[in-house]
Coordinates of C-alpha atoms and ligand atoms in Angstrom, one line a residue:
M523 CA -4.6 -5.2 32.1
I524 CA -4.9 -3.9 28.5
D525 CA -4.2 -0.2 28.0
C526 CA -6.7 0.4 25.2
Q527 CA -6.1 4.1 24.9
A528 CA -2.3 3.6 24.5
A529 CA -3.0 0.9 21.9
L530 CA -5.4 3.2 20.0
D531 CA -2.9 6.1 20.1
A532 CA -0.1 3.8 18.8
V533 CA -2.3 2.5 16.0
Y534 CA -3.3 6.0 15.0
A535 CA 0.3 7.1 14.9
E536 CA 1.3 4.2 12.7
I537 CA -1.7 4.4 10.3
R538 CA -1.6 8.2 9.9
P539 CA 0.5 8.2 6.7
Q540 CA -2.0 5.8 5.0
I541 CA -5.2 7.7 5.8
G542 CA -6.9 8.4 2.4
D543 CA -5.9 5.0 0.9
G544 CA -8.7 3.1 -0.9
K545 CA -11.6 4.4 -3.0
V546 CA -14.9 5.7 -1.5
A547 CA -18.1 3.9 -2.6
D548 CA -19.3 5.7 -5.7
Y549 CA -22.3 3.7 -6.6
I550 CA -24.3 5.5 -4.0
P551 CA -24.0 9.2 -5.2
A552 CA -24.2 10.6 -1.6
L553 CA -21.4 8.4 -0.4
A554 CA -19.2 9.4 -3.4
R555 CA -18.9 12.9 -2.0
V556 CA -17.4 11.7 1.4
P557 CA -13.7 12.7 1.6
A558 CA -11.5 9.5 1.9
A559 CA -8.9 11.0 4.2
Q560 CA -10.7 10.5 7.5
F561 CA -10.1 8.0 10.3
G562 CA -11.6 7.3 13.7
M563 CA -11.5 4.4 16.0
A564 CA -13.3 3.6 19.3
V565 CA -13.6 0.8 21.9
C566 CA -16.3 0.0 24.4
T567 CA -15.4 -2.6 27.0
V568 CA -17.8 -5.0 28.7
D569 CA -17.2 -3.1 32.0
G570 CA -18.3 0.1 30.3
Q571 CA -15.0 1.8 29.7
Q572 CA -14.9 3.9 26.4
Y573 CA -11.9 5.0 24.4
G574 CA -11.4 6.8 21.1
V575 CA -8.9 8.3 18.7
G576 CA -9.0 10.5 15.6
A577 CA -12.5 11.3 14.3
A578 CA -14.2 8.8 16.7
A579 CA -17.1 11.2 17.3
T580 CA -17.8 11.9 13.7
P581 CA -21.1 10.3 12.4
F582 CA -20.9 8.4 9.2
S583 CA -23.2 6.3 7.1
I584 CA -23.3 2.9 8.8
Q585 CA -24.5 1.0 5.6
S586 CA -24.2 -2.7 6.1
L587 CA -23.3 -2.5 9.8
S588 CA -27.0 -2.0 10.1
K589 CA -27.6 -5.6 8.9
V590 CA -26.6 -6.7 12.5
L591 CA -29.3 -4.3 13.9
G592 CA -31.9 -5.7 11.5
L593 CA -31.0 -9.3 12.4
T594 CA -31.1 -8.5 16.1
L595 CA -34.5 -6.9 15.9
A596 CA -35.8 -9.9 13.9
L597 CA -34.3 -12.4 16.4
Q598 CA -36.0 -10.4 19.2
Q599 CA -39.4 -10.6 17.5
I600 CA -39.5 -14.0 15.9
G601 CA -36.5 -15.9 17.1
A602 CA -35.3 -19.0 15.1
A603 CA -38.1 -18.5 12.5
V604 CA -35.6 -16.0 10.9
W605 CA -33.7 -19.0 9.5
D606 CA -36.7 -20.0 7.4
Q607 CA -36.1 -16.7 5.5
V608 CA -32.3 -16.6 5.3
G609 CA -29.5 -19.2 5.6
R610 CA -26.3 -19.2 7.6
E611 CA -23.6 -20.1 5.1
P612 CA -21.0 -17.7 3.8
S613 CA -21.6 -16.8 0.2
G614 CA -18.1 -16.3 -1.1
D615 CA -19.6 -13.8 -3.5
P616 CA -19.8 -10.0 -3.5
F617 CA -22.3 -8.5 -1.1
N618 CA -24.7 -7.4 -3.8
S619 CA -24.4 -10.6 -6.0
L620 CA -27.5 -12.1 -7.6
I621 CA -25.9 -15.3 -8.8
Q622 CA -26.7 -17.8 -6.0
L623 CA -30.3 -16.7 -5.6
E624 CA -31.3 -18.4 -8.9
H625 CA -29.8 -21.8 -7.9
E626 CA -31.1 -21.5 -4.3
H627 CA -34.7 -20.6 -5.2
G628 CA -34.5 -17.1 -3.8
K629 CA -33.3 -18.0 -0.3
P630 CA -30.3 -15.8 0.5
R631 CA -27.3 -17.6 1.9
N632 CA -27.0 -15.4 5.0
P633 CA -28.5 -12.2 6.6
F634 CA -25.3 -10.1 5.9
I635 CA -25.3 -10.1 2.2
N636 CA -27.7 -7.6 0.6
A637 CA -30.3 -10.2 -0.4
G638 CA -30.3 -11.6 3.2
A639 CA -30.7 -8.2 4.7
I640 CA -33.6 -7.4 2.3
G641 CA -35.1 -10.7 3.4
V642 CA -34.8 -9.7 7.1
A643 CA -36.3 -6.3 6.2
D644 CA -39.3 -8.2 4.9
L645 CA -39.6 -10.0 8.2
L646 CA -39.5 -6.6 10.0
C647 CA -42.3 -5.3 7.7
S648 CA -44.4 -8.2 8.8
A649 CA -43.5 -7.9 12.5
F650 CA -43.9 -4.1 13.0
A651 CA -46.5 -1.5 12.1
D652 CA -43.6 1.0 11.7
P653 CA -40.4 -1.0 11.1
R654 CA -38.2 2.1 10.5
Q655 CA -39.2 3.5 13.9
A656 CA -38.5 0.1 15.5
L657 CA -35.0 0.1 14.0
L658 CA -34.4 3.7 15.2
Q659 CA -35.5 2.7 18.7
L660 CA -33.2 -0.3 18.8
A661 CA -30.3 1.8 17.6
Q662 CA -31.1 4.4 20.3
R663 CA -31.4 1.8 23.0
L664 CA -28.1 0.3 22.0
C665 CA -26.0 3.4 21.8
G666 CA -27.8 5.5 24.4
D667 CA -28.1 8.6 22.2
A668 CA -30.8 10.0 19.9
V669 CA -29.9 8.9 16.4
A670 CA -31.4 9.7 12.9
F671 CA -31.5 8.4 9.4
D672 CA -29.6 10.5 6.9
A673 CA -32.5 11.3 4.5
E674 CA -30.1 12.3 1.7
V675 CA -28.3 9.0 1.8
A676 CA -31.5 7.0 1.9
A677 CA -32.9 9.0 -1.1
S678 CA -29.6 8.6 -3.0
E679 CA -29.5 4.9 -2.4
R680 CA -33.1 4.5 -3.5
Q681 CA -32.5 6.5 -6.7
A682 CA -29.4 4.4 -7.6
G683 CA -30.5 1.1 -6.0
F684 CA -31.1 -0.9 -9.2
R685 CA -29.3 -4.0 -7.9
N686 CA -31.1 -4.0 -4.6
A687 CA -34.4 -3.6 -6.4
A688 CA -33.4 -6.5 -8.7
L689 CA -32.6 -8.7 -5.6
A690 CA -35.9 -7.9 -3.9
N691 CA -38.0 -8.4 -7.1
F692 CA -36.1 -11.7 -7.8
M693 CA -36.8 -13.0 -4.3
K694 CA -40.4 -11.9 -4.6
S695 CA -40.7 -13.9 -7.8
F696 CA -39.8 -17.0 -5.8
G697 CA -42.5 -16.1 -3.2
R698 CA -39.8 -15.2 -0.6
I699 CA -40.8 -11.6 0.0
G700 CA -44.3 -11.4 1.6
N701 CA -44.6 -7.6 1.7
D702 CA -44.7 -4.9 -1.0
V703 CA -41.2 -4.7 -2.6
D704 CA -41.0 -0.9 -2.3
A705 CA -42.0 -1.0 1.3
V706 CA -39.3 -3.6 2.1
L707 CA -36.6 -1.6 0.1
D708 CA -37.6 1.6 2.0
V709 CA -36.8 -0.1 5.3
Y710 CA -33.6 -1.5 3.9
F711 CA -32.4 1.8 2.5
H712 CA -33.2 3.7 5.7
Q713 CA -31.4 1.2 8.0
C714 CA -28.3 1.5 5.8
A715 CA -28.6 5.3 6.0
L716 CA -28.4 5.5 9.8
A717 CA -25.6 7.9 10.7
L718 CA -23.6 7.0 13.8
S719 CA -20.0 7.6 15.0
C720 CA -17.4 5.0 16.0
T721 CA -18.0 5.9 19.7
Q722 CA -21.7 5.2 19.3
L723 CA -21.2 2.1 17.3
A724 CA -18.7 0.6 19.8
R725 CA -21.3 1.1 22.5
A726 CA -24.1 -0.1 20.3
F727 CA -22.4 -3.4 19.5
A728 CA -21.0 -4.1 22.9
Y729 CA -23.9 -6.4 23.8
L730 CA -22.4 -8.9 21.4
A731 CA -19.2 -9.0 23.5
N732 CA -21.3 -9.3 26.7
K733 CA -23.6 -12.3 26.1
G734 CA -26.4 -10.2 24.8
V735 CA -26.5 -7.6 27.6
Q736 CA -25.8 -3.9 26.8
P737 CA -23.0 -3.2 29.3
L738 CA -23.8 0.4 30.1
S739 CA -27.6 0.1 30.6
G740 CA -27.7 -3.5 31.7
D741 CA -30.5 -4.1 29.2
T742 CA -30.9 -7.6 27.8
I743 CA -30.9 -7.3 24.0
V744 CA -30.7 -10.9 22.9
T745 CA -30.1 -14.2 24.7
P746 CA -26.5 -15.4 25.2
R747 CA -27.1 -18.1 22.6
Q748 CA -28.4 -15.6 20.1
A749 CA -25.4 -13.3 20.7
R750 CA -23.0 -16.3 20.1
R751 CA -24.8 -17.0 16.8
V752 CA -24.7 -13.4 15.6
N753 CA -20.9 -13.4 16.4
A754 CA -20.5 -16.7 14.4
L755 CA -22.2 -15.2 11.4
M756 CA -20.1 -12.0 11.6
L757 CA -17.0 -14.1 11.6
T758 CA -18.1 -16.3 8.6
C759 CA -20.2 -13.8 6.6
G760 CA -19.7 -10.3 8.0
T761 CA -17.1 -9.1 5.5
Y762 CA -18.6 -11.0 2.4
D763 CA -16.0 -12.5 0.1
A764 CA -13.2 -11.2 2.3
A765 CA -14.5 -13.1 5.4
G766 CA -11.7 -15.7 5.1
E767 CA -9.1 -13.0 4.9
F768 CA -10.5 -11.2 7.8
A769 CA -10.5 -14.4 9.9
F770 CA -7.0 -15.0 8.9
L771 CA -5.7 -11.5 9.6
I772 CA -7.8 -10.3 12.5
G773 CA -9.4 -13.5 13.9
L774 CA -12.5 -11.8 15.4
P775 CA -16.2 -11.6 14.4
C776 CA -16.3 -8.5 12.2
K777 CA -19.0 -6.6 10.2
S778 CA -18.2 -4.0 7.6
G779 CA -20.2 -1.4 5.6
V780 CA -19.5 0.5 2.4
G781 CA -19.5 3.8 4.4
G782 CA -16.1 2.6 5.5
G783 CA -17.0 1.4 9.0
I784 CA -16.0 -2.0 10.5
V785 CA -17.1 -3.3 13.9
A786 CA -15.1 -6.2 15.5
I787 CA -16.2 -8.1 18.6
V788 CA -13.8 -9.5 21.2
P789 CA -16.0 -11.9 23.1
E790 CA -16.2 -11.1 26.8
Q791 CA -13.9 -8.1 26.4
M792 CA -15.0 -5.3 24.1
A793 CA -16.5 -4.0 20.8
I794 CA -14.2 -2.1 18.5
C795 CA -15.3 0.3 15.7
V796 CA -13.0 1.7 13.1
W797 CA -13.9 4.1 10.3
S798 CA -12.1 5.2 7.2
P799 CA -14.1 5.7 4.0
G800 CA -11.7 4.4 1.3
L801 CA -12.6 0.8 0.3
D802 CA -10.9 -2.1 -1.3
D803 CA -12.6 -4.1 -4.1
T804 CA -14.5 -6.3 -1.7
G805 CA -16.2 -3.2 -0.2
N806 CA -14.2 -3.2 3.0
S807 CA -12.3 -0.2 4.5
V808 CA -8.6 -0.5 3.5
V809 CA -7.2 1.6 6.4
G810 CA -9.9 0.3 8.8
R811 CA -8.8 -3.3 8.2
R812 CA -5.1 -2.4 8.6
A813 CA -5.9 -0.5 11.8
L814 CA -7.8 -3.4 13.2
E815 CA -5.0 -5.8 12.4
L816 CA -2.5 -3.5 14.2
F817 CA -4.8 -3.0 17.2
V818 CA -5.6 -6.7 17.8
T819 CA -1.9 -7.5 17.4
Q820 CA -1.0 -4.8 19.9
I821 CA -3.5 -5.9 22.5
G822 CA -3.1 -9.7 21.7
V823 CA -6.7 -10.8 21.2
S824 CA -8.3 -13.3 18.9
V825 CA -11.0 -15.9 19.1
F826 CA -8.5 -18.5 17.9
Ligands
LIG163 N1 -26.5 0.0 1.3 C1 -25.5 -0.7 0.7 C2 -26.0 -1.5 -0.5 O1 -27.1 -2.0 -0.4 C3 -24.9 -1.7 1.7 C4 -23.8 -2.5 1.2 C5 -22.7 -2.6 2.1 O2 -22.5 -1.7 3.0 N2 -21.8 -3.5 1.9 O3 -25.4 -1.6 -1.5

């Protein structure tokens, strides 16, 4: 029997002197103002137990963690047709890179790089009359709380989102974006600007540890096969050009965001969320990654 709370407390004690390491994302002005010296971590197990430490209840900008929500919603609506729009290979390039798109005729390598998530947002624009509302409803269904977009973060990202606009327009030039580019970017910027806490995110991602079923509500979110596939993509693509390093050091499906959050899935056991805003140069939380390493070592889990 794993004592999750004791393991979280031990990790917090060990990581405390390092809190504040890394550099907050400054290319999105609203994120540049977030103090780096913050840390929270939470666990939700498949039998519904919840644990937390530090600022586990503090909401933060989930950024690319939302790419898992977008993919989940697209899989629910259109199933395997998602793979006509985006691939399933790691890119080995930074999350916002344009470079492969030219060679690969505008088809993004996977749904977890920015180009791929913008491609998924296009699918959501085709599938829903109000895709932003559909994303909010999914987030609420997954974490069991009322949640909201941080309008300031969404506006800030739109105003500074030159690269994402370039990606979307470039894909459109290959005929890969069916909807209006601004409408697609609006959905993408809003999903990134969802504000959730570690506790809420651990609950929200627990379906991926539980064969697609949200453990607290019993709701079926995706099929067991879809859950397995989302986990596979998180392992190979969820932390961009650091995915190999994450597999090596942590050995679990992980998804990160430039708000400093990382979610890790222990299949059939639990979802873990850690948050600390200081990033490394691959856009992954420095202290979050170290805390995850300590935690999985402490409790002795890995998919390998
Ligand atoms: N909203 C961010 C962007 O588009 C998401 C990137 C991330 O979290 N890695 O740049």
